[in-house]
Coordinates of C-alpha atoms and ligand atoms in Angstrom, one line a residue:
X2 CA 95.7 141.4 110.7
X3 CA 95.7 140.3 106.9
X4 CA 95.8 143.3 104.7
X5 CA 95.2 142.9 100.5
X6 CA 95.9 145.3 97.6
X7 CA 92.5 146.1 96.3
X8 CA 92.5 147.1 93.1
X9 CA 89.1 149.6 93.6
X10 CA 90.8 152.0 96.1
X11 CA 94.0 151.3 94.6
X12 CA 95.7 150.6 98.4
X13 CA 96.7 148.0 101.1
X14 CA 93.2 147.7 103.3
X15 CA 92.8 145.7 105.9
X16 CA 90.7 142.1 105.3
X17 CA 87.3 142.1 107.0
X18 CA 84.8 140.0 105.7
X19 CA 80.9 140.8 105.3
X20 CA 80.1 138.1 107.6
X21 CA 81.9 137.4 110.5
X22 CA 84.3 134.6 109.8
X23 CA 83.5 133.7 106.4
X24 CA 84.9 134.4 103.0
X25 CA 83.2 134.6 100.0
X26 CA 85.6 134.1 96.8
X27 CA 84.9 134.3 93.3
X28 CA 87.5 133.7 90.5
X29 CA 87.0 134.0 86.5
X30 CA 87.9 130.5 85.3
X31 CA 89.2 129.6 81.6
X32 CA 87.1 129.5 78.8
X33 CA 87.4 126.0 77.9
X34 CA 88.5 125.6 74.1
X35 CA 91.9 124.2 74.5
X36 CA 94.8 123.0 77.0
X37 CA 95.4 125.5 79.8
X38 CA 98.7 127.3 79.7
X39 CA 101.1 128.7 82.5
X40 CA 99.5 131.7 82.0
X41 CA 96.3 130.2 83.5
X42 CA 98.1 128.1 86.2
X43 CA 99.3 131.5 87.9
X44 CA 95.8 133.1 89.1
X45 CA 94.9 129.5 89.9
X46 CA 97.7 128.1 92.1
X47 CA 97.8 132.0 93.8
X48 CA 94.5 131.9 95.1
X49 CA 94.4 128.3 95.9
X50 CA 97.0 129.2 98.1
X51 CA 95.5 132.7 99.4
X52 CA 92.5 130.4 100.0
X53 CA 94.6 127.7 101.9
X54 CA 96.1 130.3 104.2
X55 CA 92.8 131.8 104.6
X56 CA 92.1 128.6 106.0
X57 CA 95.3 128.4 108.2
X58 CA 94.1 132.0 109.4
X59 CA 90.9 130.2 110.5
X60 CA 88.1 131.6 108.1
X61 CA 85.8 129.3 106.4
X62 CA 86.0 129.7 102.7
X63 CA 83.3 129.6 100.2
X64 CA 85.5 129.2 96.7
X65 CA 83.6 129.8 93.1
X66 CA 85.8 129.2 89.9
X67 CA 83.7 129.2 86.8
X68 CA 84.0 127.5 83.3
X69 CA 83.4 129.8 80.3
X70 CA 81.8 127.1 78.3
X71 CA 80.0 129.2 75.4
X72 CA 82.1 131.8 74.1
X73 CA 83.5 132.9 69.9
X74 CA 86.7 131.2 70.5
X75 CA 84.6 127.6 71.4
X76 CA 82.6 128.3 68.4
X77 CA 84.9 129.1 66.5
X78 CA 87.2 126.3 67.5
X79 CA 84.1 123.6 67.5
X80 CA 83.2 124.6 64.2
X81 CA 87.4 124.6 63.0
X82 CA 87.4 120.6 64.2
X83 CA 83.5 119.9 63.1
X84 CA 82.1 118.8 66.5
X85 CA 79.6 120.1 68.8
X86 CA 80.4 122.9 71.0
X87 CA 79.3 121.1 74.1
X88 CA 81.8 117.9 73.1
X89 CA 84.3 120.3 72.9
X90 CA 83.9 122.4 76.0
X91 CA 83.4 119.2 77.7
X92 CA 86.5 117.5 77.3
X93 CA 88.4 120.5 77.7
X94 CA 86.4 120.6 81.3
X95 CA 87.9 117.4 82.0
X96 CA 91.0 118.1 80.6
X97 CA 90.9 121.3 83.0
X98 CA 90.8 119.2 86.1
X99 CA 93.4 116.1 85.5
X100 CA 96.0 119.3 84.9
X101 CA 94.5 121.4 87.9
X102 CA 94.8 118.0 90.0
X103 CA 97.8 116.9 88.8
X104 CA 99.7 120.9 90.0
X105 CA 98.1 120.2 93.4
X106 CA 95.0 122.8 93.0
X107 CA 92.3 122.3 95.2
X108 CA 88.6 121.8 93.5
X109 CA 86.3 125.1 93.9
X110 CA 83.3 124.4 95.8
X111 CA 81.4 125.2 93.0
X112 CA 82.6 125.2 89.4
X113 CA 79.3 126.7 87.7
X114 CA 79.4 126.3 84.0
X115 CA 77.9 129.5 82.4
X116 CA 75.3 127.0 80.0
X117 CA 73.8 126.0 83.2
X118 CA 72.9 129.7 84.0
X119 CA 71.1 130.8 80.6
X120 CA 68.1 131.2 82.5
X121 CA 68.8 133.6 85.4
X122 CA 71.2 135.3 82.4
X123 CA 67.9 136.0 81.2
X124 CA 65.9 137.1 84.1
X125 CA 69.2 139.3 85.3
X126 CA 68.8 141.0 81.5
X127 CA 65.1 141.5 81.6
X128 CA 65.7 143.8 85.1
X129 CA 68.3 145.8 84.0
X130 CA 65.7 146.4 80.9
X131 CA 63.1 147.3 83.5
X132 CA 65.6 149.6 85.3
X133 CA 66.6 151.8 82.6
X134 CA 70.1 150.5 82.3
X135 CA 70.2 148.1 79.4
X136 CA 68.3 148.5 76.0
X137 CA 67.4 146.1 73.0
X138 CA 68.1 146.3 69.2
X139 CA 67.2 144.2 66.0
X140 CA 67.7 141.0 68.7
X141 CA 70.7 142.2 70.6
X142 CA 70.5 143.6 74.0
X143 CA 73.6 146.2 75.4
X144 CA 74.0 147.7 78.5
X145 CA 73.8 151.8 79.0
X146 CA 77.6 152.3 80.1
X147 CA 76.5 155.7 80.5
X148 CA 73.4 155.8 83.1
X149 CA 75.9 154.0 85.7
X150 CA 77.7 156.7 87.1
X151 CA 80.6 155.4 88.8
X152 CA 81.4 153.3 85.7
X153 CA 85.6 153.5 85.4
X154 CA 85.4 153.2 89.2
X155 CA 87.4 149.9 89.3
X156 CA 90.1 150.5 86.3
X157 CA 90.1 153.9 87.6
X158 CA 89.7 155.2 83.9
X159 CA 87.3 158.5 83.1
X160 CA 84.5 158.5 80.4
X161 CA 86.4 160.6 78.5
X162 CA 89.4 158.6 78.1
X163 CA 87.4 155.3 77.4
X164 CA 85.4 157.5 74.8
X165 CA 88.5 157.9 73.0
X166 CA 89.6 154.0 72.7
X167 CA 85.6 152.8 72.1
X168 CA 84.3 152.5 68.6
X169 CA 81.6 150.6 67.2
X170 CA 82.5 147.5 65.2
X171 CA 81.0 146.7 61.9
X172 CA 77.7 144.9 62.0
X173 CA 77.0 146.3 66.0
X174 CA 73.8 148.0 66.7
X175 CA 74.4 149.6 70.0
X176 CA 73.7 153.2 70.7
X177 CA 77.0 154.8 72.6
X178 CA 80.4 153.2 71.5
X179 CA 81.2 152.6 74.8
X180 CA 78.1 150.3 75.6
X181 CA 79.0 146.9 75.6
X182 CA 76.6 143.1 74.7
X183 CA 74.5 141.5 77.5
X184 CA 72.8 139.0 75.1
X185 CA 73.6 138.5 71.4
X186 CA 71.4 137.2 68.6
X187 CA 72.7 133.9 67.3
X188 CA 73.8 133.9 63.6
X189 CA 72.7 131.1 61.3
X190 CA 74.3 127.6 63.2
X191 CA 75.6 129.0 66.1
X192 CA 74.4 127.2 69.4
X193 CA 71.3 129.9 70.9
X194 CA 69.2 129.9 73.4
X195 CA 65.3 131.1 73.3
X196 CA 65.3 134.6 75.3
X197 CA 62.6 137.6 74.9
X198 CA 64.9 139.2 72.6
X199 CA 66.0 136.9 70.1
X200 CA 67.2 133.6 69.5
X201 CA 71.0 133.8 71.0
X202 CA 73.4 133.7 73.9
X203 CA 74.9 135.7 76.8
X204 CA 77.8 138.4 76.6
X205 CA 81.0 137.1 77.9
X206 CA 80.5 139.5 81.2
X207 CA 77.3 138.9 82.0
X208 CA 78.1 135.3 82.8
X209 CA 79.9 136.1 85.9
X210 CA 77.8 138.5 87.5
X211 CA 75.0 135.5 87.5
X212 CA 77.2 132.6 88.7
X213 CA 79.0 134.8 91.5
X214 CA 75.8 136.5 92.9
X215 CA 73.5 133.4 92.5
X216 CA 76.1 130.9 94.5
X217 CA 77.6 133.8 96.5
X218 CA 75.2 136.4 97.4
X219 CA 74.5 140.3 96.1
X220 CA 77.9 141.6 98.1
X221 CA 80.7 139.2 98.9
X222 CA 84.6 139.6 99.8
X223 CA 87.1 139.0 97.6
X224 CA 87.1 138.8 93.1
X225 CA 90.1 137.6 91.7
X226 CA 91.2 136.8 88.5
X227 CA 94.0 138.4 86.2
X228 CA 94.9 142.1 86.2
X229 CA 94.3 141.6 82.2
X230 CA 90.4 141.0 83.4
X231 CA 90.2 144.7 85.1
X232 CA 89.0 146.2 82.0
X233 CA 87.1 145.5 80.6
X234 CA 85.8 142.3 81.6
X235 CA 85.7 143.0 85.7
X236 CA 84.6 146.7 85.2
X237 CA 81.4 145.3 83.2
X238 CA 80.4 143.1 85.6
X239 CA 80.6 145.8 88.4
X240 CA 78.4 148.0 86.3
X241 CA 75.9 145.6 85.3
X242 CA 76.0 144.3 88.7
X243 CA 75.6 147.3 91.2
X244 CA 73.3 148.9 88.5
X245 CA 70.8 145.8 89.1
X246 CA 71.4 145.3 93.3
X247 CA 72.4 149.0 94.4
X248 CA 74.6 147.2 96.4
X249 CA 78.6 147.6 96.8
X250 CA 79.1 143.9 94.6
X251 CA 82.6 143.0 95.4
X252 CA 84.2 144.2 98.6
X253 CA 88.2 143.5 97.5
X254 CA 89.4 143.1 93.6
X255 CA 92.4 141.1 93.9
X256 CA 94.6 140.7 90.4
X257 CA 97.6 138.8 89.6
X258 CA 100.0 140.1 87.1
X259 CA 100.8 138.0 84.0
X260 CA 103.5 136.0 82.9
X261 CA 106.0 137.2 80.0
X262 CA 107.0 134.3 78.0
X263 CA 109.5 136.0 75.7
X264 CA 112.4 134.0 77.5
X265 CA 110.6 131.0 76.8
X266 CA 112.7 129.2 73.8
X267 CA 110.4 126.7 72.4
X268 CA 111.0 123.9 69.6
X269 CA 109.8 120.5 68.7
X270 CA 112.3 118.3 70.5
X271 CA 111.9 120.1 73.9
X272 CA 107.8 120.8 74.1
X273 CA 105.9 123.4 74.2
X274 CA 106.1 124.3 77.9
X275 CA 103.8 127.5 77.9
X276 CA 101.3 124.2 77.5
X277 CA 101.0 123.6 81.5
X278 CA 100.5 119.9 80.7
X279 CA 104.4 119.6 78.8
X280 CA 105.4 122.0 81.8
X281 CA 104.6 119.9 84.4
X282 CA 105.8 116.6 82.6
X283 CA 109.3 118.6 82.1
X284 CA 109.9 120.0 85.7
X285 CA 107.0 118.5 88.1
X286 CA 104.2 120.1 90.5
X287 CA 106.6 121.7 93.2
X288 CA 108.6 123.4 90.1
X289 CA 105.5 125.1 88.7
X290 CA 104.6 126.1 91.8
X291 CA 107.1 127.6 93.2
X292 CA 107.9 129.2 90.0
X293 CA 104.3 130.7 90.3
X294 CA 104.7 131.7 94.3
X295 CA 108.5 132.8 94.2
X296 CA 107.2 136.5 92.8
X297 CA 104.2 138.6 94.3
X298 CA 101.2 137.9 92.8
X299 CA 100.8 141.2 91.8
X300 CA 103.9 141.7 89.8
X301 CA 105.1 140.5 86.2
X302 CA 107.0 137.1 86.0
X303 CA 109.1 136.2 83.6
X304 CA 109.1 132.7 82.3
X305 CA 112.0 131.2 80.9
X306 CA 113.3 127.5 80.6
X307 CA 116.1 128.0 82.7
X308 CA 113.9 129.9 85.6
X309 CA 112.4 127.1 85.5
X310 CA 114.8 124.3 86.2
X311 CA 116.0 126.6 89.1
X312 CA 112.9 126.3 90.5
X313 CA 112.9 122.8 90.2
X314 CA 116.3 123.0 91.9
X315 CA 115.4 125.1 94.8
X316 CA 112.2 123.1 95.7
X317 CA 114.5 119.7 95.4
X318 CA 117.0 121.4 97.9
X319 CA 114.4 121.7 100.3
X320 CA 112.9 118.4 99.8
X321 CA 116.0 116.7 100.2
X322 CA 116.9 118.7 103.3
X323 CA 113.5 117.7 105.1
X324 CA 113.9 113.9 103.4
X325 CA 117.9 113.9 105.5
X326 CA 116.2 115.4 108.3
X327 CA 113.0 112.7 108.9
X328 CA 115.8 110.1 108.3
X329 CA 118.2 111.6 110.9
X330 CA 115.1 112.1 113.7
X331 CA 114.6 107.9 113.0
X332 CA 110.3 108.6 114.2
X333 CA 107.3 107.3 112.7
X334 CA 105.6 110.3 113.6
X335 CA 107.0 113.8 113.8
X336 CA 105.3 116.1 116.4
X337 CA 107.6 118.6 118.6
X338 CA 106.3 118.7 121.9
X339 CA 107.7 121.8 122.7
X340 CA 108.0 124.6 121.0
X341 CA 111.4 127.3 121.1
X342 CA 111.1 131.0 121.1
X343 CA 113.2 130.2 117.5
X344 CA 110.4 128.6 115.7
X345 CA 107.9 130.8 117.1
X346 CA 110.1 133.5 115.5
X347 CA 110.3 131.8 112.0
X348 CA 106.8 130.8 111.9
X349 CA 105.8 134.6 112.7
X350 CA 107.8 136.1 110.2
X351 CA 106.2 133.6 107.8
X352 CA 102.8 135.0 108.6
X353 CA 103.6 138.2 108.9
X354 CA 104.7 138.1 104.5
X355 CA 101.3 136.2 104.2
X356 CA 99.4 138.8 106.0
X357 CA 100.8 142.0 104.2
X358 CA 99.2 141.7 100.6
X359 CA 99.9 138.2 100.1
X360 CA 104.2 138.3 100.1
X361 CA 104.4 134.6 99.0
X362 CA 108.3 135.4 98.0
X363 CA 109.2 136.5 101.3
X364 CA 107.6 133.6 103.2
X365 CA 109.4 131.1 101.2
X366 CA 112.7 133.3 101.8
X367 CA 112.1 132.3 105.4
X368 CA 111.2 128.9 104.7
X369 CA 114.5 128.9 102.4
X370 CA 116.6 130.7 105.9
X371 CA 115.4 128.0 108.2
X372 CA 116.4 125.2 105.9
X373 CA 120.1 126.5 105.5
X374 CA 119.9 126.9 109.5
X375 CA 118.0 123.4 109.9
X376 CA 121.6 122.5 107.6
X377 CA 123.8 123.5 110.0
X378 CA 122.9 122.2 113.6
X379 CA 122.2 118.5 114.6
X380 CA 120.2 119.8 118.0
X381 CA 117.4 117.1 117.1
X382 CA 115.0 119.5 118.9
X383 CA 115.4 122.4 116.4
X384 CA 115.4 119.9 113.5
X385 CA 112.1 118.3 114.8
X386 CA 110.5 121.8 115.1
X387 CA 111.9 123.4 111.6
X388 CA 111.1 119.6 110.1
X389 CA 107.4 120.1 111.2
X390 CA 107.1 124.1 110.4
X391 CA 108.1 123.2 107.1
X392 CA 106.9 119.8 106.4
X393 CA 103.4 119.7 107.7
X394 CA 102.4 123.3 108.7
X395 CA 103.5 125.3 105.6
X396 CA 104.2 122.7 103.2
X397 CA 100.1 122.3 102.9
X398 CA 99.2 126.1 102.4
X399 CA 101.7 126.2 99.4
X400 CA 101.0 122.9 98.1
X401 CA 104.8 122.3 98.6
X402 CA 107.5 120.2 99.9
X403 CA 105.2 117.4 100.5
X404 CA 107.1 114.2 101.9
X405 CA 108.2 112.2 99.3
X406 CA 107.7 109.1 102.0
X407 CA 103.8 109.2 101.7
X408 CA 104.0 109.2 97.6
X409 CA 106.6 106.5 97.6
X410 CA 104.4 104.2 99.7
X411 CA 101.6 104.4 97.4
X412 CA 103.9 103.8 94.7
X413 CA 105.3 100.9 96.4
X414 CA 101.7 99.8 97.0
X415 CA 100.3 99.9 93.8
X416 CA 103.9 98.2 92.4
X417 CA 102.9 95.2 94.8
X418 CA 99.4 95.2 93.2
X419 CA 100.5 95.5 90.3
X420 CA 103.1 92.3 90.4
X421 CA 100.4 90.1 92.9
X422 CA 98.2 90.3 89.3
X423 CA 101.4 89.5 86.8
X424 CA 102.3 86.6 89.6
X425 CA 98.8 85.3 89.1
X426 CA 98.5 85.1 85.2
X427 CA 101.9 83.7 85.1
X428 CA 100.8 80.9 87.7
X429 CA 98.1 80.1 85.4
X430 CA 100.7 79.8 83.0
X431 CA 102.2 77.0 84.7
X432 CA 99.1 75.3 85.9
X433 CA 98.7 75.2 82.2
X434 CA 102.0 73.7 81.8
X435 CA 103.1 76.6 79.6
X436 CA 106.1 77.1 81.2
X437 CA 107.9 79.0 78.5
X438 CA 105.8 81.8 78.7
X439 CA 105.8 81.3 82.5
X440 CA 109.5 81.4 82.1
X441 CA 109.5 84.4 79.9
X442 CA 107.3 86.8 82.4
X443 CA 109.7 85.8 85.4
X444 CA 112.6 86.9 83.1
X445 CA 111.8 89.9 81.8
X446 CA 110.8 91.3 84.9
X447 CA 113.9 89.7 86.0
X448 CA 115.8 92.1 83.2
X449 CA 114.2 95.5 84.7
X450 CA 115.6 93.8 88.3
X451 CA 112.8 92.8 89.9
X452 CA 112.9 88.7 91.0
X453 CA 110.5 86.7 91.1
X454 CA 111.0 83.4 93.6
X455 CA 108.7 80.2 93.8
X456 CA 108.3 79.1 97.7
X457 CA 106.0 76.3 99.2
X458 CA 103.8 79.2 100.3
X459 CA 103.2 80.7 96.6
X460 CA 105.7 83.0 94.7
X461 CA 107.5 85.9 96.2
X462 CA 108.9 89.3 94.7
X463 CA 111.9 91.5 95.3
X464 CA 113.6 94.7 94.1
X465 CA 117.3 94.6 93.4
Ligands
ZN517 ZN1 84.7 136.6 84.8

């Protein structure tokens, strides 16, 4: 039985989907403007690892991560550089996914981008109009946080308390100081969209409650996103939400904690590793991750250079454990045929972490126990078993401890490609009778130890 947190009730529940078998995720993506940082890498490689061991678990799951792609900051930043807000949300987009890939996360099967959605943005705003719950002024429409009742449900804050913090900025039209913007008029060149209203663009939260209900339905199972999102971004978009369906709109609110990166020392000649991209050049995909996995999601991490080159050192322990292991066992193809009441044992008390609330630390403790045990026994049996637990059954739910074997043969592949096109031109070279330059390639690569040998049957290459 999995059981998550849920932020709403504030307890451990147990995990039961609306429909039978299927689970509906939906996750608030980053507002594309600029590079991601760590920060964003945590809710991302958590849940693409809750949704992985969903899998594992057997469920089919529909994932939605969105792109914020019209927001101040992108204007503001668009405007900053002098280019077109769409240029710039674009290429941070792509920029998004060649980081993304390159930490092992899995694509969402959807990635909605909120421009696509200006039009059901509308028609969601004209009904809460109708219904009494959202209101226009001069161009600007705002929702009625007051004629939803259970608003402060999900933060679990009272009116009164969020009367105390709200105020009304300089310029805002709205009614109560605790209502907040579905649509906002544009000002002079800012990007806008026709709507009843005026000439404009959504609210950041209204963007959400579109994409997730359109792909995912009026009620689905889990939310997720940071625990800096509960308020007031995730509270909004329950409001706006259940005051539209009169439906429950999220069953569990799952949030991760945030990463404190005062330990993070950061100057010119080392990089700027809160930038995920210098991170992951510095310490590599396993490092990152199992920095990101080694605390519960739920709690505070603290980021700090060093943390993370003992990451990097734990993963490589394991790696090179399970790389000793596969060499030791001397097989093409490692399958235990049977399996001992000891790795039934381990791979039980690995599920058993996963299924209460998510313990990602604790499974990797076991994973970390049965590598020091795999360390000290040469039964080939027990190695073949803890190899393949490790290796191939819980390696791919945390994106970890992947065999270095199957990257180094595509390495090696692409190396030979590589040197059958060099081989070529510098053949060309000599049926040219340049044979300087054909000398000169055959040298060089000599100098970086790789030889290059003419035969009868064409030219040959080795590695020293
Ligand atoms: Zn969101």
């Amino acid at each position: 039985m999995i059981q998550i947190y849920n932020t709403l009730t504030g307890k451990k529940e147990e995990f039961k989907p609306v429909e039978d078998g299927i689970v509906r995720i939906y996750t608030c993506g980053p507002t594309v403007y600029n590079y991601i940082h760590l920060g964003n890498a945590r809710p991302a490689v958590v849940f693409d690892v809750f949704r992985r061991y969903l899998e594992y678990r057997g469920y089919q799951v529909v994932y939605v991560q969105n792109f914020t792609d019209i927001d101040d900051k992108i204007i503001n930043r668009a405007k900053e550089l002098g280019v077109d807000f769409r240029k710039l949300s674009e290429k941070f987009i792509k920029e998004y996914r060649v980081d993304a890939a390159k930490l092992g996360i899995r694509e969402a099967n959807f990635h909605p981008k909120t421009t696509d959605f200006v039009n059901e943005i509308i028609d969601f705003i004209k009904e809460l109009i109708e219904k009494g719950y959202a209101y226009e002024v001069d161009g600007d429409v705002y929702f009625s946080v007051r004629k939803f009742e259970k608003y402060g449900e999900l933060s679990h804050r009272n009116i009164d308390e969020l009367i105390a913090g709200a105020r009304i900025e300089p310029g805002e039209k709205k009614k109560d100081p605790l209502d907040f913007a579905l649509w906002k008029s544009a000002k002079p060149d800012e990007p806008h969209w026709e709507s009843p209203w005026s000439s404009g663009r959504p609210g950041w939260h209204i963007e959400c409650s579109v994409m997730s209900t359109k792909i995912l339905g009026k009620t689905f199972d889990i939310h997720a996103g940071g625990n800096d999102l509960i308020f007031p971004h995730h509270e909004n978009e329950k409001a706006q939400t259940e005051a539209l369906t009169g439906k429950p709109f999220v069953k569990y609110w799952m949030h991760n904690g945030m990463i404190n990166f005062k330990g993070m020392k950061m100057s010119k000649s080392t990089g700027n590793f809160v930038i995920l991209r210098e991170s992951l050049k510095a310490f590599g995909k396993d490092a990152i991750r199992y920095f990101l996995l080694s605390k519960h999601y739920r709690s505070p991490i603290d980021a700090s250079v060093e943390l993370l080159e003992e990451a990097k050192k734990a993963t490589q322990r394991v790696n090179e454990a399970l790389d000793r292991i596969y060499r030791t066992l001397n097989k093409e193809l490692i399958i235990p045929k049977n399996e001992s009441l000891w790795v039934k044992e381990k791979r039980s008390q690995i599920i058993e972490a996963l299924d209460d609330d998510f313990n990602t630390p604790k499974a990797l403790g076991v994973i970390f126990d049965t590598i020091r045990e795999l360390n000290s026994t040469d039964d080939r049996d027990v190695l073949e078993e803890g190899y393949y637990l490790i290796r191939e059954e819980f390696g791919p739910i945390f994106g970890l401890f992947e065999a270095q074997q199957e990257q180094e043969n595509v390495s090696t592949q692409k190396l030979d490609e590589v040197l059958r096109i060099i081989i070529n031109i510098r053949n060309e070279f000599r049926k040219n009778k340049d044979f300087a330059t054909a000398d000169r390639i055959r040298d060089e690569l000599s100098n970086i130890g790789i030889n290059l040998k003419d035969t009868p049957n064409g030219t040959e290459w080795s590695m020293n």
